[in-house]
CSV table of C-alpha atoms in Angstrom, one decimal:
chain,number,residue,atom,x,y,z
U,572,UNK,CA,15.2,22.0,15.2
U,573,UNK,CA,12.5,24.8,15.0
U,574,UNK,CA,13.2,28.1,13.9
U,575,UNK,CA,10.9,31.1,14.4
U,576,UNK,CA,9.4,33.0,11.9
U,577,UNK,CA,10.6,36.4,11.2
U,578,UNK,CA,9.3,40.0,9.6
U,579,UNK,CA,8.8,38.6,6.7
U,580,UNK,CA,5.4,37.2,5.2
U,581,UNK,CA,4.3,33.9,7.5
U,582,UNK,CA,3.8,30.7,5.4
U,583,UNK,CA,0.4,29.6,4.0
U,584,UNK,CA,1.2,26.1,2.9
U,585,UNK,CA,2.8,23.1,5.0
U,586,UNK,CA,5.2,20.6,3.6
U,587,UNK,CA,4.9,17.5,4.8
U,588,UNK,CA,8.3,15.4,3.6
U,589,UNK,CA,9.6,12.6,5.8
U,590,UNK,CA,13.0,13.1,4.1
U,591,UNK,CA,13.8,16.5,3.7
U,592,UNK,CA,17.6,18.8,3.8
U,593,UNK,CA,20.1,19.0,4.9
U,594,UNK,CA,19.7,15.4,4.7
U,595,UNK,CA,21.2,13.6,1.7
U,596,UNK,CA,18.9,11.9,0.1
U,597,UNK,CA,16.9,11.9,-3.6
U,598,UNK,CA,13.5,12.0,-1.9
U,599,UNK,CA,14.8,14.9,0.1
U,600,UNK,CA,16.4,16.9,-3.1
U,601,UNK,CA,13.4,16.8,-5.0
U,602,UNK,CA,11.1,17.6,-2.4
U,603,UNK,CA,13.4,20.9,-2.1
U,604,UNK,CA,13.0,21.4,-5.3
U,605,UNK,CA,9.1,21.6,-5.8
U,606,UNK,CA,9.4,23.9,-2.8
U,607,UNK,CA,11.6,25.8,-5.3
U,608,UNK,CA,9.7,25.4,-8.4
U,609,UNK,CA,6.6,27.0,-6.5
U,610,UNK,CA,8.3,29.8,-5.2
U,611,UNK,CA,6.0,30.6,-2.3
U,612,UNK,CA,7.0,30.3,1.6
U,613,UNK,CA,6.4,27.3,3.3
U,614,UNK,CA,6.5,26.1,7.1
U,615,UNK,CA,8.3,22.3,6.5
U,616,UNK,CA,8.0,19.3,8.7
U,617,UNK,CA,10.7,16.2,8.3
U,618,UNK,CA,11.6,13.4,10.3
U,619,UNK,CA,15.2,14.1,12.3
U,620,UNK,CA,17.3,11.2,9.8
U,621,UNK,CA,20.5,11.1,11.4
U,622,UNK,CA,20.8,8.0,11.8
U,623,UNK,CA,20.2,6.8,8.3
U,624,UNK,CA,21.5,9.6,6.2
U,625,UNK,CA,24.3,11.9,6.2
U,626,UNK,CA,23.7,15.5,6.5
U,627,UNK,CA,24.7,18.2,2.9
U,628,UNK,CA,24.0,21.5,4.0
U,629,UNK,CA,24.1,23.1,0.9
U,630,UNK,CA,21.2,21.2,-0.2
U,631,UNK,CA,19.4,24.2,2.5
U,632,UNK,CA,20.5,26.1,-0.5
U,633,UNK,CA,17.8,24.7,-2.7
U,634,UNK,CA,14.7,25.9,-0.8
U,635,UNK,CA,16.3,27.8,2.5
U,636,UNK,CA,15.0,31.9,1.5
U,637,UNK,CA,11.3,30.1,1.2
U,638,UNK,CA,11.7,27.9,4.7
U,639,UNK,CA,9.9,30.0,7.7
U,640,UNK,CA,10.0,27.4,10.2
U,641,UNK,CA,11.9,24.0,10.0
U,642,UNK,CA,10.9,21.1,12.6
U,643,UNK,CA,12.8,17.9,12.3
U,644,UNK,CA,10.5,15.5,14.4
U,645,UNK,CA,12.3,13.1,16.7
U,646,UNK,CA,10.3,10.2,15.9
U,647,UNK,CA,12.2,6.7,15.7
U,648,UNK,CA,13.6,7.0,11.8
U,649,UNK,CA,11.9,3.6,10.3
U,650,UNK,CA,10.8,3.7,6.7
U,651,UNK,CA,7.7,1.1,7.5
U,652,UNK,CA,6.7,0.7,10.7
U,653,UNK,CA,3.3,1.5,11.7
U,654,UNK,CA,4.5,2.8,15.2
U,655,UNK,CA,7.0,5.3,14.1
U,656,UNK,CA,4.5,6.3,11.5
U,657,UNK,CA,2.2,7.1,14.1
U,658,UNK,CA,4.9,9.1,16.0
U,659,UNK,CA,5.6,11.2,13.6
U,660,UNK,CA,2.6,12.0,12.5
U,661,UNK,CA,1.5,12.9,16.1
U,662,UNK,CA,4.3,14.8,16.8
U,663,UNK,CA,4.1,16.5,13.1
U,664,UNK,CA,0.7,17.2,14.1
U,665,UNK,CA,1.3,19.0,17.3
U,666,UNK,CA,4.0,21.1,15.6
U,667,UNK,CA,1.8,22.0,12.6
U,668,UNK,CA,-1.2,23.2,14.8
U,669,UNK,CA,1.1,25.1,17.0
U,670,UNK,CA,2.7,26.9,13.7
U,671,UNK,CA,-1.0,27.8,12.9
U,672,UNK,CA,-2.3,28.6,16.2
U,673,UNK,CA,0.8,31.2,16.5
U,674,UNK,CA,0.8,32.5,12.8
U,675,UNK,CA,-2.7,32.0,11.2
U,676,UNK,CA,-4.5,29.1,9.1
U,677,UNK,CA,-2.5,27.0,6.5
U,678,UNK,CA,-4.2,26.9,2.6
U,679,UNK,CA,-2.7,24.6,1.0
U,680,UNK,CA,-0.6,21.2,2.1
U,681,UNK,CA,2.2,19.5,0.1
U,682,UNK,CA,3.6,16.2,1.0
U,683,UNK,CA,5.9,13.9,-0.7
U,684,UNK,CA,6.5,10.1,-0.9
U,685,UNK,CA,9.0,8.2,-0.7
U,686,UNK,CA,8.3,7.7,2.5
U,687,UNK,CA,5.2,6.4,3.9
U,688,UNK,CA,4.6,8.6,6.6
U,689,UNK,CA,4.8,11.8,4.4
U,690,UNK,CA,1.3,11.2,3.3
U,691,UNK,CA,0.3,10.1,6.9
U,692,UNK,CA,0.5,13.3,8.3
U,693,UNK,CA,-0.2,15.3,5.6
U,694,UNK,CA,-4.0,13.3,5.3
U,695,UNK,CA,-4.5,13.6,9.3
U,696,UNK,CA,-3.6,17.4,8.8
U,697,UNK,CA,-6.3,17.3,5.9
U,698,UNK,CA,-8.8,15.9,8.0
U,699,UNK,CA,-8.5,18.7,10.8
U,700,UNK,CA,-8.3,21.2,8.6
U,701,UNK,CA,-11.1,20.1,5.7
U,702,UNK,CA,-10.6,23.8,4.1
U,703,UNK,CA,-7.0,23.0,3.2
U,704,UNK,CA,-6.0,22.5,-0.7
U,705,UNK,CA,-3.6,19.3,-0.2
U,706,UNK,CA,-1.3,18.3,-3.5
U,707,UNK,CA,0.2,14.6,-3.0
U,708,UNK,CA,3.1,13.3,-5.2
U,709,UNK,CA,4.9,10.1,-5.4
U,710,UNK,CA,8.2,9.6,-6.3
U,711,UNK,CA,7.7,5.8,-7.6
U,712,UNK,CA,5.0,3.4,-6.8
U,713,UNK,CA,4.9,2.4,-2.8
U,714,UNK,CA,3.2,-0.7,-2.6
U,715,UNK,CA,5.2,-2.6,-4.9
U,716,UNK,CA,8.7,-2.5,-5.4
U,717,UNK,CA,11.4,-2.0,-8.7
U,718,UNK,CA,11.2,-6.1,-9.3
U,719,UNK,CA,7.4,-5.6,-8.9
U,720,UNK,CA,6.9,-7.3,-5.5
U,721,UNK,CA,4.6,-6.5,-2.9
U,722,UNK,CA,5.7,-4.7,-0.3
U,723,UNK,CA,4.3,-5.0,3.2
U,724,UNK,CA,4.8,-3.7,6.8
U,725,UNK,CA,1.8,-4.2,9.1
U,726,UNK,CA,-0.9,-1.4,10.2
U,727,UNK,CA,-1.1,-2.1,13.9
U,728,UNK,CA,-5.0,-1.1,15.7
U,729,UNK,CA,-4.6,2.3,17.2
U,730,UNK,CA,-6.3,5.6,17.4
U,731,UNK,CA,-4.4,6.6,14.3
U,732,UNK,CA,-5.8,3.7,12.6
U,733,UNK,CA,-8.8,3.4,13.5
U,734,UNK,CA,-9.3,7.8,12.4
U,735,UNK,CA,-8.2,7.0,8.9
U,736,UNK,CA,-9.8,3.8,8.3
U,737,UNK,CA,-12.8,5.8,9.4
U,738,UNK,CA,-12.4,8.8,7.6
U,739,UNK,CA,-12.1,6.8,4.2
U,740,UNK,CA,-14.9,4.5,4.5
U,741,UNK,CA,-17.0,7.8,5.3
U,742,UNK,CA,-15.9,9.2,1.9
U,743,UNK,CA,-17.4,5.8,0.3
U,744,UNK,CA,-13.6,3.7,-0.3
U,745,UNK,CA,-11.7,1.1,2.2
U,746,UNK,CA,-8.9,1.0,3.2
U,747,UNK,CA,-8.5,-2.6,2.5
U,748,UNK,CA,-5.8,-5.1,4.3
U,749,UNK,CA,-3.3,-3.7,6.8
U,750,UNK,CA,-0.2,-2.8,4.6
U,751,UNK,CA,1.7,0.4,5.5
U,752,UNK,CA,2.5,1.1,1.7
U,753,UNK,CA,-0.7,0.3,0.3
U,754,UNK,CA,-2.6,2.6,2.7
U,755,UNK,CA,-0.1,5.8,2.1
U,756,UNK,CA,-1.3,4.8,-1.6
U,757,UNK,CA,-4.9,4.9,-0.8
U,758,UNK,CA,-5.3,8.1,1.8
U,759,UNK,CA,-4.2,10.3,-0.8
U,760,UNK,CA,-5.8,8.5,-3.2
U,761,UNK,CA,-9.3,9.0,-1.3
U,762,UNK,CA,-8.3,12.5,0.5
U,763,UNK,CA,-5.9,14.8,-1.8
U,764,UNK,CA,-7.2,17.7,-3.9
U,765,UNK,CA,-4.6,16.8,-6.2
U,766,UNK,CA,-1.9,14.1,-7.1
U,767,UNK,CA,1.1,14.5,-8.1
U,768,UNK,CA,2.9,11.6,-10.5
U,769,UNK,CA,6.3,12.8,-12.1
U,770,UNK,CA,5.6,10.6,-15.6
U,771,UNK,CA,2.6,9.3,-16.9
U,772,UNK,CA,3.8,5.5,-16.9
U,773,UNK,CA,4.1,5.9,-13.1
U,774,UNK,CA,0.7,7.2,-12.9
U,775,UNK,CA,-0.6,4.6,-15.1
U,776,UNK,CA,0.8,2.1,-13.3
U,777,UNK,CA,0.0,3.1,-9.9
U,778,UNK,CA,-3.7,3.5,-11.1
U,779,UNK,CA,-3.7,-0.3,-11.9
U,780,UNK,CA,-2.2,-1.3,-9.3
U,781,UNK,CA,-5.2,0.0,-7.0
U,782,UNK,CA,-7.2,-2.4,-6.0
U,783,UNK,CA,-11.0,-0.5,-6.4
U,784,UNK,CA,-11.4,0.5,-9.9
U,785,UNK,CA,-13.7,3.1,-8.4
U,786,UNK,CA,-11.0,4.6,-6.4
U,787,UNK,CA,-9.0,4.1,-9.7
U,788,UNK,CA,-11.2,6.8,-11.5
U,789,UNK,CA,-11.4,8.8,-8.6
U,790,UNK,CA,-7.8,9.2,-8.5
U,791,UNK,CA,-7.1,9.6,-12.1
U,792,UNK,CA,-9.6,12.3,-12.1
U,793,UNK,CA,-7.2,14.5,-9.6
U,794,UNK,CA,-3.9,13.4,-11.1
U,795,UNK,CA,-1.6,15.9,-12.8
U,796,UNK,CA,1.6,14.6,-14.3
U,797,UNK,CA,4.7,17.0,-13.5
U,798,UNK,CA,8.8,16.3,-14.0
U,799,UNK,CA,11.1,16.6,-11.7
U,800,UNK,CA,11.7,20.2,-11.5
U,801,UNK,CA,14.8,21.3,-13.1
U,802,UNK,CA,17.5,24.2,-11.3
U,803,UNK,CA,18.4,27.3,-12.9
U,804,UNK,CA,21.6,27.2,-14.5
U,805,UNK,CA,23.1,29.6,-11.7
U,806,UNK,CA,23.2,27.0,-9.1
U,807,UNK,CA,25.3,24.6,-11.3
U,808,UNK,CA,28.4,27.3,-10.2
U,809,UNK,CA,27.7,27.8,-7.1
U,810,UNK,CA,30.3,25.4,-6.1
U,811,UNK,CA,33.1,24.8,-8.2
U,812,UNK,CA,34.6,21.3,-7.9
U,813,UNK,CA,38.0,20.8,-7.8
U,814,UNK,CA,37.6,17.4,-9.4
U,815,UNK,CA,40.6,17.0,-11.9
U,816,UNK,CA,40.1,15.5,-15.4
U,817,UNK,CA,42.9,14.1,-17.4
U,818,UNK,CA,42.5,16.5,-20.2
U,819,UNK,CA,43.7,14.1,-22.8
U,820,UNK,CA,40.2,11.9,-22.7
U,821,UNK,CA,36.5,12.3,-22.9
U,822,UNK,CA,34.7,11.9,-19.8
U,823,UNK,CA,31.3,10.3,-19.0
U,824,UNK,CA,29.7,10.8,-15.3
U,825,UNK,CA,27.4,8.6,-14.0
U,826,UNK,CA,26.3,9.5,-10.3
U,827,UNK,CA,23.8,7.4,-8.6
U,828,UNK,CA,23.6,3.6,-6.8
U,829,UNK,CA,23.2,0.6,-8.3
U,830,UNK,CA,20.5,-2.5,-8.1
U,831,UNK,CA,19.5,-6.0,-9.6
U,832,UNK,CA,17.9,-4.5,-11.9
U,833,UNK,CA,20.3,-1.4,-12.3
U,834,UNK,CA,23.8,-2.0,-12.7
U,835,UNK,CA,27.0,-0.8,-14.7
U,836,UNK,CA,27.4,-4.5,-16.3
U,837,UNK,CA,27.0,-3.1,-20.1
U,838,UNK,CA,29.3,-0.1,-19.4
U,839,UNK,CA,31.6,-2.6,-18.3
U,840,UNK,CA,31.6,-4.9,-21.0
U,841,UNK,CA,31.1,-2.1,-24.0
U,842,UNK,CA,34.4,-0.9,-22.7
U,843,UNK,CA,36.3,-4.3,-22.3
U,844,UNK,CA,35.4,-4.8,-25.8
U,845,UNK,CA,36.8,-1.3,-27.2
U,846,UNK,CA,40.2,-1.5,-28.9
U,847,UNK,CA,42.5,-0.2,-26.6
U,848,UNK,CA,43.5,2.8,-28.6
U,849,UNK,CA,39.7,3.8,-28.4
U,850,UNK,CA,39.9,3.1,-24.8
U,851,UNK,CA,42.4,5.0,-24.0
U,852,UNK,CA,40.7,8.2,-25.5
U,853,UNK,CA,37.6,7.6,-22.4
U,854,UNK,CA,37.3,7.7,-18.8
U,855,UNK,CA,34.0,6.8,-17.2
U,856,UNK,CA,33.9,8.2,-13.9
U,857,UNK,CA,30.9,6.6,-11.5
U,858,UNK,CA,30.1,8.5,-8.6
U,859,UNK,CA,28.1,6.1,-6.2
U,860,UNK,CA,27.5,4.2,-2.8
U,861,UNK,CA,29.7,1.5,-1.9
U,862,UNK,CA,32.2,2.9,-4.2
U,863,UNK,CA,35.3,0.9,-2.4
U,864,UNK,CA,33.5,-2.4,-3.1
U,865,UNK,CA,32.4,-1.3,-6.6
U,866,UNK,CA,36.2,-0.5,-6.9
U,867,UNK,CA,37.2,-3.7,-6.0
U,868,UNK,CA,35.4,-5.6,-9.2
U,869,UNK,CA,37.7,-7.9,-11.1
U,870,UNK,CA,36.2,-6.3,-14.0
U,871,UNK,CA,36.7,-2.9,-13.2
U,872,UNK,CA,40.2,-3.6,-12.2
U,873,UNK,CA,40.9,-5.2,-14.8
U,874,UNK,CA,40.3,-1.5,-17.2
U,875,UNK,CA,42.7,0.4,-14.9
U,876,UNK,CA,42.0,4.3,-15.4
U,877,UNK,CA,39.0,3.7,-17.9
U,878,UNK,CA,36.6,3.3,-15.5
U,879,UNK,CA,37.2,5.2,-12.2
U,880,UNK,CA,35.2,4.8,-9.1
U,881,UNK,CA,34.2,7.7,-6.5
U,882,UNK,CA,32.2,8.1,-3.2
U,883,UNK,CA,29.1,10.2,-4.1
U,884,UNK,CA,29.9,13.9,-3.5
U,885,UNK,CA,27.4,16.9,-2.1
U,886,UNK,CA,24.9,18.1,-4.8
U,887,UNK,CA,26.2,21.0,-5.4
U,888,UNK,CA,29.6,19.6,-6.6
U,889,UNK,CA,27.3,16.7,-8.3
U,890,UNK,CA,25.3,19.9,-10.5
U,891,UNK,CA,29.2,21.5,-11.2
U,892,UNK,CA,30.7,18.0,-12.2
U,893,UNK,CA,27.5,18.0,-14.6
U,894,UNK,CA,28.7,20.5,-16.7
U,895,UNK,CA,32.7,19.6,-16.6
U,896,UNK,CA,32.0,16.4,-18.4
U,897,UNK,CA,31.7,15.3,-22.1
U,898,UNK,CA,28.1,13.2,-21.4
U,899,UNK,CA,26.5,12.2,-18.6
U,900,UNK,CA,25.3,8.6,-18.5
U,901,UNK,CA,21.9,7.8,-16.8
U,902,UNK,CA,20.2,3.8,-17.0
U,903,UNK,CA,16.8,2.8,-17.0
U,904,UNK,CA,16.2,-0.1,-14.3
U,905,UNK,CA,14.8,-3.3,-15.9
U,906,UNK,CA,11.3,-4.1,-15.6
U,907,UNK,CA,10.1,-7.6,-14.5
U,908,UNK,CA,7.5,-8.6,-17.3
U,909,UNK,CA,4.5,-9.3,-14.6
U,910,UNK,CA,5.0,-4.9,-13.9
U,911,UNK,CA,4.2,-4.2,-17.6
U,912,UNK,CA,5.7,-0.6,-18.7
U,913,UNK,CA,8.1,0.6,-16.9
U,914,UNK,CA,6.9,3.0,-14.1
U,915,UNK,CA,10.3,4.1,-13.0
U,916,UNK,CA,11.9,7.8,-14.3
U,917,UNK,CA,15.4,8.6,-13.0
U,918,UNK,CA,15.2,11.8,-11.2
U,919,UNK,CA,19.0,12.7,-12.1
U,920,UNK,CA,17.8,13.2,-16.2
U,921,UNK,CA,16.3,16.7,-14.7
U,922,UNK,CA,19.9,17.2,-13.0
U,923,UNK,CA,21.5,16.4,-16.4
U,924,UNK,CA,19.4,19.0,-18.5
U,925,UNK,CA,20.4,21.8,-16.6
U,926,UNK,CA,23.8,21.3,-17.0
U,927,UNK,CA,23.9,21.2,-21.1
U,928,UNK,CA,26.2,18.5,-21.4
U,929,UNK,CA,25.0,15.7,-24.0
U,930,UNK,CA,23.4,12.8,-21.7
U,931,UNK,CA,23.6,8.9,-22.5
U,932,UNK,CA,20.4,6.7,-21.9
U,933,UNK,CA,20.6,2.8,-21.4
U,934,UNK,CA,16.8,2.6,-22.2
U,935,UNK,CA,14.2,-0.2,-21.7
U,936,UNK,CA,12.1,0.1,-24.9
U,937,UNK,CA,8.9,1.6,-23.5
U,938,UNK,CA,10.2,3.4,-21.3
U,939,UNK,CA,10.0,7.1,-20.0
U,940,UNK,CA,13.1,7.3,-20.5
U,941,UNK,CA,13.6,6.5,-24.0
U,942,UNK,CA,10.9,9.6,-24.9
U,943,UNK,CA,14.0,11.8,-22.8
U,944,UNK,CA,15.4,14.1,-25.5
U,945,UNK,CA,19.2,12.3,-25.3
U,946,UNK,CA,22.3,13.0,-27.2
U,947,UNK,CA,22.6,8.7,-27.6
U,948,UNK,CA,21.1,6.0,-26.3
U,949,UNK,CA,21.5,2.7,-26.2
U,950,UNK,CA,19.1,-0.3,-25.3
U,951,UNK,CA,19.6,-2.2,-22.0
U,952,UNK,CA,21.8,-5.3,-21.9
U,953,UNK,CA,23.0,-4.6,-25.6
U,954,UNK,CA,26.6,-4.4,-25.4
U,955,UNK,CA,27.3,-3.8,-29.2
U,956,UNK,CA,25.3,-0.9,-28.8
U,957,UNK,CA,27.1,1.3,-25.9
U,958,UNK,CA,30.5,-0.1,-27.2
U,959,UNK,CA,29.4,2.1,-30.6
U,960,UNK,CA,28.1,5.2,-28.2
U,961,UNK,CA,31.5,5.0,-26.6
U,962,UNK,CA,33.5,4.9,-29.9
U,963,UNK,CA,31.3,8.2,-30.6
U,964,UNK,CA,31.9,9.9,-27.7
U,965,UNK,CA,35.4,9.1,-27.7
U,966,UNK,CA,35.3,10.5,-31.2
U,967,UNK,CA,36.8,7.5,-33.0
């Protein structure tokens, strides 16, 4: 979908996000809130995800006043393959120089990974237009994943290729091997003005992970360390949920997924292990993927209305629920000791502190995380520990 520009002032920076609204999505939220946070119009290019991702169009109310033109590229919706990599940024590229050919030269270029290709474009749109200021963040390291595992798809020879290879090894780096994630790691790395990490254990991390220590201090020289933007307090009512809470109890929220490395196992136990008069007083309501399966947990069963299970709902319910709770509970993932510190900030702690309502953090010690300004926290895996945070909030 394109949509023309109007009366109003034309856009002067591109957005370049793979994953962008109405699609729901964290890399798209956040994206739509730097857009936000910088206040200025923008021109925005994402890759059509309907496939893969549902569609919350009151996420358009995050950014939508600043949006001149929208184009949702029909390029194949794969999150690593060099070939639909390459089709979106060729067709990204066609729409962005017919924006500009229409409307006047972009200044300045933001792109955003998670995913790949975001950076893709965004450093072939850099190249033909050398005069452009170009800011790239990351959301969480690319070429390695949470367990600290390589990750790899395969760069396949073409003219795509063969430009950026070309491009960097004129600006004295390589790019080195043929791994999708480790090059959208070292364009931006080699070509940004600026890059953006949203903690400084991230950046850190990310730095030694590169494989020149040259390009190492190149980047770090460019790197600006910036949170997930936080809402204004307005757009935590502009949907009210009609969620009901048993008025007799104290609820905690927890909204996101879970992994190997990230699950609800300590909740779990910390409440098995509460006197039942104390559990009684507590309901812990998890909003997440999968929720029937979750649902289905002997465990979970087995704590009847303590612990109730929910299909994720559209952000701007998510934001209202914030604030109708009595703490909202947010876990670090658990870092593998060949990663070092752990990289990894929840993006859902800058949801929480716009709501005011006291948050919960399951922290890794050395983590981001733990640095958070939290109402209680416990450490991960310690099940003594969350079973006292519960008895607090319950207010035994």
């Amino acid at each position: 979908m394109t949509t023309p520009s109007d009366a109003r002032s034309a856009a002067r920076t591109l957005v370049a996000s793979y994953c962008f609204p109405p699609y729901s999505d964290t890399a798209a939220v956040v994206a739509a809130k730097r857009v936000r946070q910088r206040g200025e119009p923008v021109d925005v290019i994402y890759n059509a995800m309907d496939n893969v991702r549902h569609q919350d169009p009151s996420l358009l109310g995050l950014c939508g006043d600043l949006v001149r033109n929208f184009a949702a590229i029909p390029s194949p919706t794969h999150f690593s393959s060099w070939s639909s990599v390459t089709a979106f940024t060729r067709m990204g590229m066609d729409r962005a120089l017919a924006w500009e050919q229409r409307q006047g030269p972009y200044e300045r270029l933001y792109s955003r990974a998670h995913f790949s290709a975001s950076h893709v474009l965004a450093g072939t749109f850099a190249l033909a237009r050398p005069g452009v200021r170009w800011t790239a963040e990351f959301s969480d390291p690319l070429s390695h994943d949470v367990l600290g595992r390589v990750r790899r798809a395969d760069v396949t020879y073409n003219a795509l290729s063969a430009q950026l290879r070309r491009a960097v090894a004129e600006r004295g780096f390589e790019l080195a091997g043929d791994n999708v994630f480790e090059w959208a790691e070292v364009i931006p790395f080699v070509l940004a003005d600026e890059l953006l990490f949203t903690n400084p254990n991230q950046r850190d991390v990310m730095l030694e992970l590169c494989r020149d220590p040259e390009l190492a201090v190149h980047a770090e020289r460019k790197a600006t360390v910036s949170a997930h933007p936080t809402l204004p307090r307005e757009y935590y009512h502009r949907l009210e949920s009609g969620y009901a809470l048993n008025e007799s109890r104290r609820h905690i929220g927890y909204f996101g997924n879970f992994y190997a490395n990230r699950s609800m196992e300590t909740v779990v136990e910390a409440m098995k292990a509460l006197p039942p008069a104390v559990r009684r007083r507590l309901a812990v309501h998890v909003f997440t993927g999968k929720a029937d399966q979750m649902a289905q947990d002997p465990d979970i069963v087995a704590l009847g209305d303590s612990i109730v299970v929910r299909p994720y709902v559209h952000f701007l319910e998510f934001l209202n629920l914030c604030t109708k709770m009595d703490c909202l509970l947010v876990n670090d993932a658990t870092t593998p000791a060949e990663v070092g510190i752990n990289p990894f900030l929840p993006s859902k702690i800058s949801d929480y502190k716009g709501s005011g309502t006291p948050s919960w953090g399951i922290v890794e010690p050395g983590s981001r995380l733990e640095l958070e300004s939290l109402t209680y926290r416990s450490p991960v895996g310690h099940v003594s520990a969350a079973a006292q945070v519960l008895a607090q909030v319950a207010g035994a």
